[in-house]
XYZ file of C-alpha atoms in Angstrom:
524
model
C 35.704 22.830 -37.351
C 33.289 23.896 -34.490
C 32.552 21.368 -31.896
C 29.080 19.792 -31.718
C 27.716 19.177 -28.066
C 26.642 15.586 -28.005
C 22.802 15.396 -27.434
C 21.771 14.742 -23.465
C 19.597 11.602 -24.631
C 22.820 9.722 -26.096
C 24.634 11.240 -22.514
C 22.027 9.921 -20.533
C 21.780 6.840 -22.269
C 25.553 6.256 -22.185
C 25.292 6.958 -18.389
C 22.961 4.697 -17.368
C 25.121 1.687 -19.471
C 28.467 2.892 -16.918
C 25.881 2.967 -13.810
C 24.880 -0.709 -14.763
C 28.583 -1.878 -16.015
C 30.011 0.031 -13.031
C 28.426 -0.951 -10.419
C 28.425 -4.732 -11.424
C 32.469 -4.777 -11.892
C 32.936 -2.604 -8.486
C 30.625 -5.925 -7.303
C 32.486 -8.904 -9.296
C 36.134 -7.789 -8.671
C 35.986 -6.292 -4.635
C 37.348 -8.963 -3.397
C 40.435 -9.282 -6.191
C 38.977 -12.825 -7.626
C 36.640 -14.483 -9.802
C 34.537 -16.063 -7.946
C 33.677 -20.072 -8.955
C 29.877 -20.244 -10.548
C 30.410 -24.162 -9.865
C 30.815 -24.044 -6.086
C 27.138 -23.608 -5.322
C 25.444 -25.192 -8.637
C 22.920 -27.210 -6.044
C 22.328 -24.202 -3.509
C 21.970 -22.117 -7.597
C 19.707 -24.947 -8.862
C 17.210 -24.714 -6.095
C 17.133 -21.001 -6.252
C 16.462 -21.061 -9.736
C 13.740 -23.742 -9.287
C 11.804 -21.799 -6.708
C 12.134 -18.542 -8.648
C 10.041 -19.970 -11.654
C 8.359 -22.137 -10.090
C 6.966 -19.519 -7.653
C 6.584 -16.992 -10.571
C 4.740 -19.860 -12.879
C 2.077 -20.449 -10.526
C 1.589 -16.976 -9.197
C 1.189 -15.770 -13.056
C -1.136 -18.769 -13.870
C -3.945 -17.964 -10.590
C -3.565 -14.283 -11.443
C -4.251 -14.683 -14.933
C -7.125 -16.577 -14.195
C -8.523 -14.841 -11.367
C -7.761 -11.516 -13.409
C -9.635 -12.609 -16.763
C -12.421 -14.336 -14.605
C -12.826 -10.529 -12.954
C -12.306 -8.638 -16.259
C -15.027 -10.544 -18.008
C -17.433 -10.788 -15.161
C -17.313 -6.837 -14.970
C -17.572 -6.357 -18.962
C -20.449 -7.917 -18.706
C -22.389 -6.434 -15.297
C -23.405 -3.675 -14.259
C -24.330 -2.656 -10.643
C -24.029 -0.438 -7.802
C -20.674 0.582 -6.815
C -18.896 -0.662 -9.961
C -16.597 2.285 -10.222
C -15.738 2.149 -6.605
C -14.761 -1.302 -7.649
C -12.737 -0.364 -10.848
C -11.154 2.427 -8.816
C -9.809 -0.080 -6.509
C -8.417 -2.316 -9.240
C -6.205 0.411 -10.303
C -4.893 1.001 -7.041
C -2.648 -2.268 -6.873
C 0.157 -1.057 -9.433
C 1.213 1.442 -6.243
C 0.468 -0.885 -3.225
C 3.805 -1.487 -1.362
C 4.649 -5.095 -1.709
C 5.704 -4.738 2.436
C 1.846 -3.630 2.622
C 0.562 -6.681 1.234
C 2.753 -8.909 3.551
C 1.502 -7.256 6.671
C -2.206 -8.012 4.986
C -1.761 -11.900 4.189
C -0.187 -11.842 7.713
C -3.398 -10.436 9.154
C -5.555 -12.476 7.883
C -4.019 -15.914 7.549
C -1.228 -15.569 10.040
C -1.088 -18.036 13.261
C -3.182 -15.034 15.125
C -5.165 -13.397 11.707
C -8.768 -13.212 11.447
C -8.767 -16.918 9.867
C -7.606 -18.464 12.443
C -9.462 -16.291 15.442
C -12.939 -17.077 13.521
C -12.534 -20.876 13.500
C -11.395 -20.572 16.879
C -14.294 -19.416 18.000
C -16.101 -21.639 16.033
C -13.700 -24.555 18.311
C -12.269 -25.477 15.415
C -7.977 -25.058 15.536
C -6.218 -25.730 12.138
C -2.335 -26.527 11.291
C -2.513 -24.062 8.602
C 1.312 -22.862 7.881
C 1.203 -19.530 5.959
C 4.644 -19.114 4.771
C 6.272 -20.777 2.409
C 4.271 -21.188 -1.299
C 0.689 -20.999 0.233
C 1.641 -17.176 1.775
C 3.995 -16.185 -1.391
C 1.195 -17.130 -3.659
C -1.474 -15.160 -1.937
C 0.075 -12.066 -1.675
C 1.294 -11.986 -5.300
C -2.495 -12.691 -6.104
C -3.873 -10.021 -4.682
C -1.631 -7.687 -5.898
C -1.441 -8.787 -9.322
C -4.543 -10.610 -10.229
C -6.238 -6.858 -9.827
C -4.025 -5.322 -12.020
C -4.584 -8.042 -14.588
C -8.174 -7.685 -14.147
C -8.038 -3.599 -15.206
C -5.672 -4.079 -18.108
C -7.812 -6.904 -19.222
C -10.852 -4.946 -18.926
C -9.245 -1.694 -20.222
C -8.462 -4.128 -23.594
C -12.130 -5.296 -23.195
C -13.502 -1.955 -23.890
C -11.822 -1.046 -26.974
C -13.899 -3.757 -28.909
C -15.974 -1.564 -31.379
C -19.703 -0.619 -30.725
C -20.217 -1.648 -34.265
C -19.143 -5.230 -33.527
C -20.958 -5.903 -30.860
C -24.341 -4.796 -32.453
C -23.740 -6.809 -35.705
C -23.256 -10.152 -33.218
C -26.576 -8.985 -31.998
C -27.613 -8.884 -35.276
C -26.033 -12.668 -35.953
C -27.579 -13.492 -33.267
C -23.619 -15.145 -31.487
C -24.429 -17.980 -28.496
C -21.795 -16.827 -25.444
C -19.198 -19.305 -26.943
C -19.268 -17.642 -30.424
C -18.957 -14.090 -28.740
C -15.948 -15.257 -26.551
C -14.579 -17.151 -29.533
C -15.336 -13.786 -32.380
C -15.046 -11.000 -30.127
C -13.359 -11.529 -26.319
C -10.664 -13.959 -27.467
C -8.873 -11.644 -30.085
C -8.218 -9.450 -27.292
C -7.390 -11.543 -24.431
C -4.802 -13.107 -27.092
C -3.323 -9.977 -27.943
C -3.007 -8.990 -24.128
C -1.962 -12.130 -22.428
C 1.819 -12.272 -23.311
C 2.686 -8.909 -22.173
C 0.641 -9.456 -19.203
C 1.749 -12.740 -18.319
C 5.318 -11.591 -19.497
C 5.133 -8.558 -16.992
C 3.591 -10.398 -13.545
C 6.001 -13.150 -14.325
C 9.040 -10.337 -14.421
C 7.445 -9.046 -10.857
C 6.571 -12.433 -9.412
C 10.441 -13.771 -10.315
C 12.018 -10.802 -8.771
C 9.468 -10.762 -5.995
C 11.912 -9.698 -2.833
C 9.773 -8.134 -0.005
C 6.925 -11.068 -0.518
C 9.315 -14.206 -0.193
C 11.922 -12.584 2.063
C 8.958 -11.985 4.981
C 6.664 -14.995 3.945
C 9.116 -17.863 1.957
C 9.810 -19.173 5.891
C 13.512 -19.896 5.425
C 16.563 -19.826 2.929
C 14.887 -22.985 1.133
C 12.582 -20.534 0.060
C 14.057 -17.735 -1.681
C 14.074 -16.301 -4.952
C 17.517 -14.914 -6.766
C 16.555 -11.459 -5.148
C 16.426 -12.534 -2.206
C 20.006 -14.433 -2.258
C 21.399 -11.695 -3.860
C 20.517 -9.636 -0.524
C 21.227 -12.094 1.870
C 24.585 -12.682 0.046
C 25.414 -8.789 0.631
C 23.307 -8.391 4.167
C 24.275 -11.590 5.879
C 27.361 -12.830 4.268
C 29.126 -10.500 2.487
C 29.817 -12.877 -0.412
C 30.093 -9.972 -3.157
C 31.410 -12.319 -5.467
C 28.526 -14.623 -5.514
C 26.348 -11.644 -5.469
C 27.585 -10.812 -8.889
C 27.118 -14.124 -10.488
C 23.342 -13.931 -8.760
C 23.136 -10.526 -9.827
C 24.369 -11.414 -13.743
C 22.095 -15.030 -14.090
C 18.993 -12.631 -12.812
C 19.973 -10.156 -15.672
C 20.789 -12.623 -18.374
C 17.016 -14.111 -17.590
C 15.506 -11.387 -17.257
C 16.748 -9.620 -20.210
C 15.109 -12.455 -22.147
C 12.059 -11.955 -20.921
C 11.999 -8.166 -20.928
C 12.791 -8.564 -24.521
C 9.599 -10.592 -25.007
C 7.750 -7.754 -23.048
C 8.608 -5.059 -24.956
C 8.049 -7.397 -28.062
C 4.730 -7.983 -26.985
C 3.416 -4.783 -26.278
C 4.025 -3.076 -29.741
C 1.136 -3.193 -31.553
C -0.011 -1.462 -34.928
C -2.489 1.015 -33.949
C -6.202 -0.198 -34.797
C -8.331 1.869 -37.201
C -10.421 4.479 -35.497
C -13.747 3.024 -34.905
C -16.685 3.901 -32.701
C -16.082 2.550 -29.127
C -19.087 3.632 -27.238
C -20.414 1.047 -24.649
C -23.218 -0.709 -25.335
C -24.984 -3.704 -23.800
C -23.257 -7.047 -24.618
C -25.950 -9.620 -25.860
C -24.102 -12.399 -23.732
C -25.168 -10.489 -20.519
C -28.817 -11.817 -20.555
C -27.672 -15.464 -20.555
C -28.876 -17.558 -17.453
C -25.517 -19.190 -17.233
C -23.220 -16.088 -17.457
C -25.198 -15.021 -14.952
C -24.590 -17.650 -12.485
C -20.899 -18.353 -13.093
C -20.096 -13.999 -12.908
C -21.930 -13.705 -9.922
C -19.601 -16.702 -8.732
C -16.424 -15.179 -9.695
C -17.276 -11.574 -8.231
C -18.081 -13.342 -5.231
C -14.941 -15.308 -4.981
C -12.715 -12.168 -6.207
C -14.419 -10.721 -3.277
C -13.851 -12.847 -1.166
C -10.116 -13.071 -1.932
C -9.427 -9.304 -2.048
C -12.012 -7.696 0.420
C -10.648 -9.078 3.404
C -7.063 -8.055 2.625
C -8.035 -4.716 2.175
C -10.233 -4.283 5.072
C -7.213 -5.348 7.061
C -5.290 -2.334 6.057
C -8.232 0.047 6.310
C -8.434 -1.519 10.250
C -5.392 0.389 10.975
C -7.489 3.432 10.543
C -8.383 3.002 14.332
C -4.712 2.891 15.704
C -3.454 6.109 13.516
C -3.071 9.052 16.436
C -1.044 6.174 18.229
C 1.423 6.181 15.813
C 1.997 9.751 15.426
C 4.895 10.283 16.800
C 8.626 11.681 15.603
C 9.291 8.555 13.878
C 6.703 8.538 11.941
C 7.298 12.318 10.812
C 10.768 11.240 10.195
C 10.016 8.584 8.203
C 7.149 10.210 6.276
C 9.897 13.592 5.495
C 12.735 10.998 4.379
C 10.003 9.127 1.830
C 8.817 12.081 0.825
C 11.922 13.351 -0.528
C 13.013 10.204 -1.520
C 10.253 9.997 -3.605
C 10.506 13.796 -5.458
C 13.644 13.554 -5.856
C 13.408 10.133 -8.000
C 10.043 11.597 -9.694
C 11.962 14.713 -10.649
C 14.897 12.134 -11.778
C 12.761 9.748 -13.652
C 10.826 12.240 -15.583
C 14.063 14.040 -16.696
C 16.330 10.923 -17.800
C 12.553 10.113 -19.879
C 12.386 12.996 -21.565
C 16.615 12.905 -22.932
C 16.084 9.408 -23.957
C 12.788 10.663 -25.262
C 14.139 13.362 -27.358
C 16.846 11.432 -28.607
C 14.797 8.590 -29.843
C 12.288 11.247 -31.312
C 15.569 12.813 -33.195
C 16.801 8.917 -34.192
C 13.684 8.315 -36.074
C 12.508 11.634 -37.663
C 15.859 13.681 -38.117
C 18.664 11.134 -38.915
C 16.120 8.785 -40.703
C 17.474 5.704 -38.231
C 14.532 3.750 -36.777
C 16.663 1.179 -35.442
C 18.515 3.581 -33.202
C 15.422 5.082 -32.264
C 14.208 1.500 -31.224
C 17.095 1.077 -29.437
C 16.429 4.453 -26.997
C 12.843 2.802 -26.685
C 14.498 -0.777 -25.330
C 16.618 0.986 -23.110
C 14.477 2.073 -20.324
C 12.748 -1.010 -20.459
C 16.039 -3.098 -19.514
C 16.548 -1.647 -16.487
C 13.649 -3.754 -15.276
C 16.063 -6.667 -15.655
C 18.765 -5.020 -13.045
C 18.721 -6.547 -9.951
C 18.506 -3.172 -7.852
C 20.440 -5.030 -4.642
C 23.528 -5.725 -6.865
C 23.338 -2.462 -8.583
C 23.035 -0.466 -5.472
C 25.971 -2.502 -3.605
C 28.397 -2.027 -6.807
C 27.109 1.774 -6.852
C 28.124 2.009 -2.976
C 31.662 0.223 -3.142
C 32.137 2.544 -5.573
C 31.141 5.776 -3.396
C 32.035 4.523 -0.190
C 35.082 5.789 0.040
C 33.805 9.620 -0.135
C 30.845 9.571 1.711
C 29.431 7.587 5.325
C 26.939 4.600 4.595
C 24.292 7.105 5.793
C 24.891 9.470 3.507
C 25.862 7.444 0.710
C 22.408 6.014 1.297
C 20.202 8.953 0.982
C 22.622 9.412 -2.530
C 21.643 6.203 -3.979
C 17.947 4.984 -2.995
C 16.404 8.122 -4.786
C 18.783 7.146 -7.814
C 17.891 3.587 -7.929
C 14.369 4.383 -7.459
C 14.644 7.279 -9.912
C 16.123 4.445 -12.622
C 13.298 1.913 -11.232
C 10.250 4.411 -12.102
C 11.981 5.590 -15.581
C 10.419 2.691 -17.539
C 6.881 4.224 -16.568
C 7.855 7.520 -17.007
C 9.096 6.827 -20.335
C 5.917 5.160 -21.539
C 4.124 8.341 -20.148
C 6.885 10.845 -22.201
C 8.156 9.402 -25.312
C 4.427 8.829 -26.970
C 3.636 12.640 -26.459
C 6.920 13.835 -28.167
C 6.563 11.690 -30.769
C 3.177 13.169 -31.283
C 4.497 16.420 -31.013
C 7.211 16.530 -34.038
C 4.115 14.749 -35.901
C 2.094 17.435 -35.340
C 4.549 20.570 -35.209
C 7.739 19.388 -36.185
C 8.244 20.563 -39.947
C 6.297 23.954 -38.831
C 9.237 23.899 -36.357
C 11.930 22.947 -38.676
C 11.186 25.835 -40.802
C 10.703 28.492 -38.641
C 14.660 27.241 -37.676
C 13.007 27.084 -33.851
C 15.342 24.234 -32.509
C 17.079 23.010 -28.762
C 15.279 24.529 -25.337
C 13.727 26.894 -27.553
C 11.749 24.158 -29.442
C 11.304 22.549 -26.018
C 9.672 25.406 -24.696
C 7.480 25.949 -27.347
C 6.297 23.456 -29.309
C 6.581 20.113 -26.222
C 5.709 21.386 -23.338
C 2.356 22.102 -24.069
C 1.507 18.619 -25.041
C 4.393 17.336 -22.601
C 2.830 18.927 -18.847
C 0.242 16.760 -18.814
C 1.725 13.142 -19.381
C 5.105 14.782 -17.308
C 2.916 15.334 -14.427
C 1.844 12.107 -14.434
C 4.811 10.514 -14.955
C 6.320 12.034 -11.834
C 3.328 11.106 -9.588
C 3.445 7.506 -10.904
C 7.092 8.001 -10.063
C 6.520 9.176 -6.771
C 4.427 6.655 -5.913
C 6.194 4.084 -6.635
C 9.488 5.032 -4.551
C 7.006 5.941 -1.821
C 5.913 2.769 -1.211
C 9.744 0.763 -2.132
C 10.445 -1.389 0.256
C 13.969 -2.898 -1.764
C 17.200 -0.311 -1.326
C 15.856 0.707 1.740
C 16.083 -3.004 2.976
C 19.906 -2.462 2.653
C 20.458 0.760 3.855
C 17.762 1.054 6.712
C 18.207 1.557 10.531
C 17.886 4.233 13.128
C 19.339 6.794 10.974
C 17.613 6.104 7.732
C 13.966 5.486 7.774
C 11.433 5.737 5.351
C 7.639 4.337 6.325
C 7.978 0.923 4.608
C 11.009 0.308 6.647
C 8.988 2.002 9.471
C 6.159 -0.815 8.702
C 8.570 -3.647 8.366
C 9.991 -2.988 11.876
C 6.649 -2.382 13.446
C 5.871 -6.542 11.737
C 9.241 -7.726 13.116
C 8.347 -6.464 16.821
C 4.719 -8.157 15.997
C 2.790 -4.782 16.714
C -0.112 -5.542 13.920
C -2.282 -2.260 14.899
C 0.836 -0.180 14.716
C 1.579 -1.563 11.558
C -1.782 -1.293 9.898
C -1.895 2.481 11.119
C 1.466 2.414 8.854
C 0.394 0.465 6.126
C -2.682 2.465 5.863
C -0.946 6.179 5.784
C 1.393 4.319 2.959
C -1.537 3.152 1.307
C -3.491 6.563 1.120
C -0.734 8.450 0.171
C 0.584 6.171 -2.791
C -3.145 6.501 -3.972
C -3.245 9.774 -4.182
C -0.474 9.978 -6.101
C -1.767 7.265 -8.436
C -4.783 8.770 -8.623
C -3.243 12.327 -9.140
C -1.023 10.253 -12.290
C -4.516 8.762 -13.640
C -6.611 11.948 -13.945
C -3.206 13.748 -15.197
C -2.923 11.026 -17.989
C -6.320 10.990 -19.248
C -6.658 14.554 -19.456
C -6.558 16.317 -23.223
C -3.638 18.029 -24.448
């Protein structure tokens, strides 16, 4: 009987379960004991309450701030709008370590806020960290994001609708109720579902602004359990409650964002008949002015660093730019590649061997790795290397790994879509020509794969560029990347040093997103 070669997408996928199982027993049994989940139920409790807590409000004021924004802009138009959009899609790839140094700089105990009432005379007691500095930051970097995806939804209404509620003649409550509610009902779980995922496992955010181990959120015991205290058994039972929670809501997400595709139906833009109304007016101008208000300043903070860049320009900064840099291709390269095996092997699930549920299965998978905590992954990954390689280099094996892993769940939704499209398209034509394996590959994907595999790996790249999480554990003198760079340069409380940082982080992560963007909306 010949042998069959198992396919790569049931290797990979059976590779990434030993990573995850691996690295979470190397964690749970290091020290030869179970460790007792009882013997810090309050110090768990309070953790827990804080997480969600934290998370609840910060997806509550995004969501509202977000849909406020999306709606306002559906319904204006004016100068500079796409400048405006533009920046709305940037937030997905803005470091979280960027947005700390922001919040700091402009309602920190020396920020703009409080240098602007002191000149004014008046001095104010106004304590950033803790919820009113956790919640501000996760704001501004996911109440944008909101705001596009909402907006993106927004747009997809059908010309054809709109004119026959002109036609009706719909008050502003009957349009929201007919038209803008549908949507924003079919987009708010998944939305909520994902800023709640970030908010919960927020690390960078609360570790720099929560003010103290009262405020922390499971992430952030989890690496102060492995940094500080080298409790790896209560890192494990962190690292497993995180998962368990997670999991369940992941499972919503990924619930919530399939859809049946809608019926093809004109979707030019046309003039909404809501825009002309006195009120709308009034309460859009408001909430552009208020989103403006809110997001402009932190923004203008990091652009300020644009006047302290040659003084940062030094060997560290080269250093640290190289090391992200190939950080960052490496885990592209590694993202895009684990995408397309799982890919394939989802694609072969549900159109050779007839077995949708399988094929479902290969679609959940790359979605669960947002549930891994990446500090108890990467410290079970490292007691199990540790004895073959030096923490340095054992380091510069696993961050572009975990970050590879990290940015596979947007690869994935860049990938899997186009092959599927593919064997629609080509695959019986295929099938009987007998053109099968790399050959198939070759010929028939890659031409409708380049594109979306393109921008998978930018969207890749940019994320691990601007990951301020492994890094956290493995970072010093000898490993650097720039948001480690950053979050030194905020430790030793040189702001223009690290806005100059901030800002080269910034520009380069857009870049990349933008080079992802104009890569995924290109035709095949």
């Amino acid at each position: 009987m010949r042998f069959k070669p198992p396919h790569p997408g049931n290797l990979v996928a059976l590779a990434i379960v030993a990573l995850v199982a691996g690295g979470f027993t190397a964690l749970a049994t290091v020290d030869g004991g179970k460790p007792a989940l009882l013997s810090f139920g309050p110090y768990l409790a309070r953790i827990l309450a804080f997480s969600v807590i934290q998370a609840s409000l910060s997806t509550v004021l995004s969501l509202t701030l977000g849909i406020a924004l999306a709606l306002a802009l559906a319904r204006r138009r004016f100068p500079g709008r796409e400048l405006v959009l533009a920046a709305l899609s940037t937030t997905m790839v803005i470091p979280t370590v960027v947005a700390v140094f922001a919040v700091l700089a402009i309602y920190g105990r020396s920020g703009w806020l409080a240098d602007a009432l002191g000149l004014m005379g008046w001095s104010t007691g106004f304590n950033i960290f803790g919820y009113p500095g956790i919640l501000i930051a996760h704001v501004f970097l996911n109440a944008p994001f909101v705001a596009r995806i909402t907006l993106d939804a927004l747009h997809l209404v059908p010309a054809e609708h709109w004119r026959l509620a002109m036609v009706l003649g719909f008050t502003p409550g009957q349009i929201f109720r007919h038209l803008d509610w549908p949507v924003l009902r079919a987009e708010i779980p998944g939305v909520a579902s994902l800023v709640f995922l970030m908010c919960f496992k927020s690390f960078a955010i609360v570790l720099a602004l929560g003010g103290g181990p009262s405020r922390a959120t499971l992430e952030v015991a989890i690496y102060e359990a492995l940094k500080i205290d080298l409790d790896f058994g209560r890192a494990a039972w962190l690292a497993l409650i995180q998962l368990v929670i997670c999991l369940l809501l992941t499972g919503l997400l990924n619930w919530a964002f399939v859809r049946p595709p809608g019926t093809h139906t004109i979707r030019s833009l046309v003039r909404r008949p809501d825009a002309s109304n006195p009120r709308l007016k009034a309460m859009d101008a408001a909430v552009l002015f208020i989103g403006a208000l809110f997001i402009l300043p932190l923004a203008l903070s990091v652009l300020g660093g644009s006047q302290h860049i040659l003084a940062v320009m030094d060997a560290d900064l080269l250093q640290a730019f190289a090391t992200s840099l190939a950080i960052a291709a490496i885990a592209g390269t590694l993202a895009c590649l684990l995408a397309l095996a799982l890919g394939t092997a989802a694609r072969r699930q549900r159109f050779a061997l007839r077995s949708p549920r399988l094929a479902a299965l290969y679609d959940f998978l790359p979605s669960t790795l947002l549930a891994v905590p990446p500090f108890a992954l990467t410290a079970g990954l490292f007691l199990l290397v540790r004895r073959m390689a030096d923490p340095a280099t054992a380091g510069l094996i696993l961050l572009p790994l975990i970050n590879g892993l990290a940015a596979l769940p947007f690869a994935y939704r860049y990938i899997a879509p186009r092959l599927m499209v593919a064997e629609e398209r080509y695959g019986r034509l295929a099938a009987s020509l007998g053109v099968t394996g790399t050959a198939k590959l070759r010929i028939m994907d890659w031409p409708v794969l380049k594109r979306p595999m393109g921008a998978g790996f930018a969207l890749a790249m940019a994320l691990s560029f601007g990951d301020f999480g492994i890094i956290a554990l493995f970072g010093g003198p000898e490993l650097r990347t720039l948001p480690y760079l950053l979050y030194e340069r905020l430790g030793s409380y040189r702001l223009d040093e690290a806005a100059a940082v901030g800002l080269f982080i910034v520009l380069i992560a857009f870049l990349l997103a933008h080079i992802s963007s104009r890569l995924s909306h290109a035709g095949d």
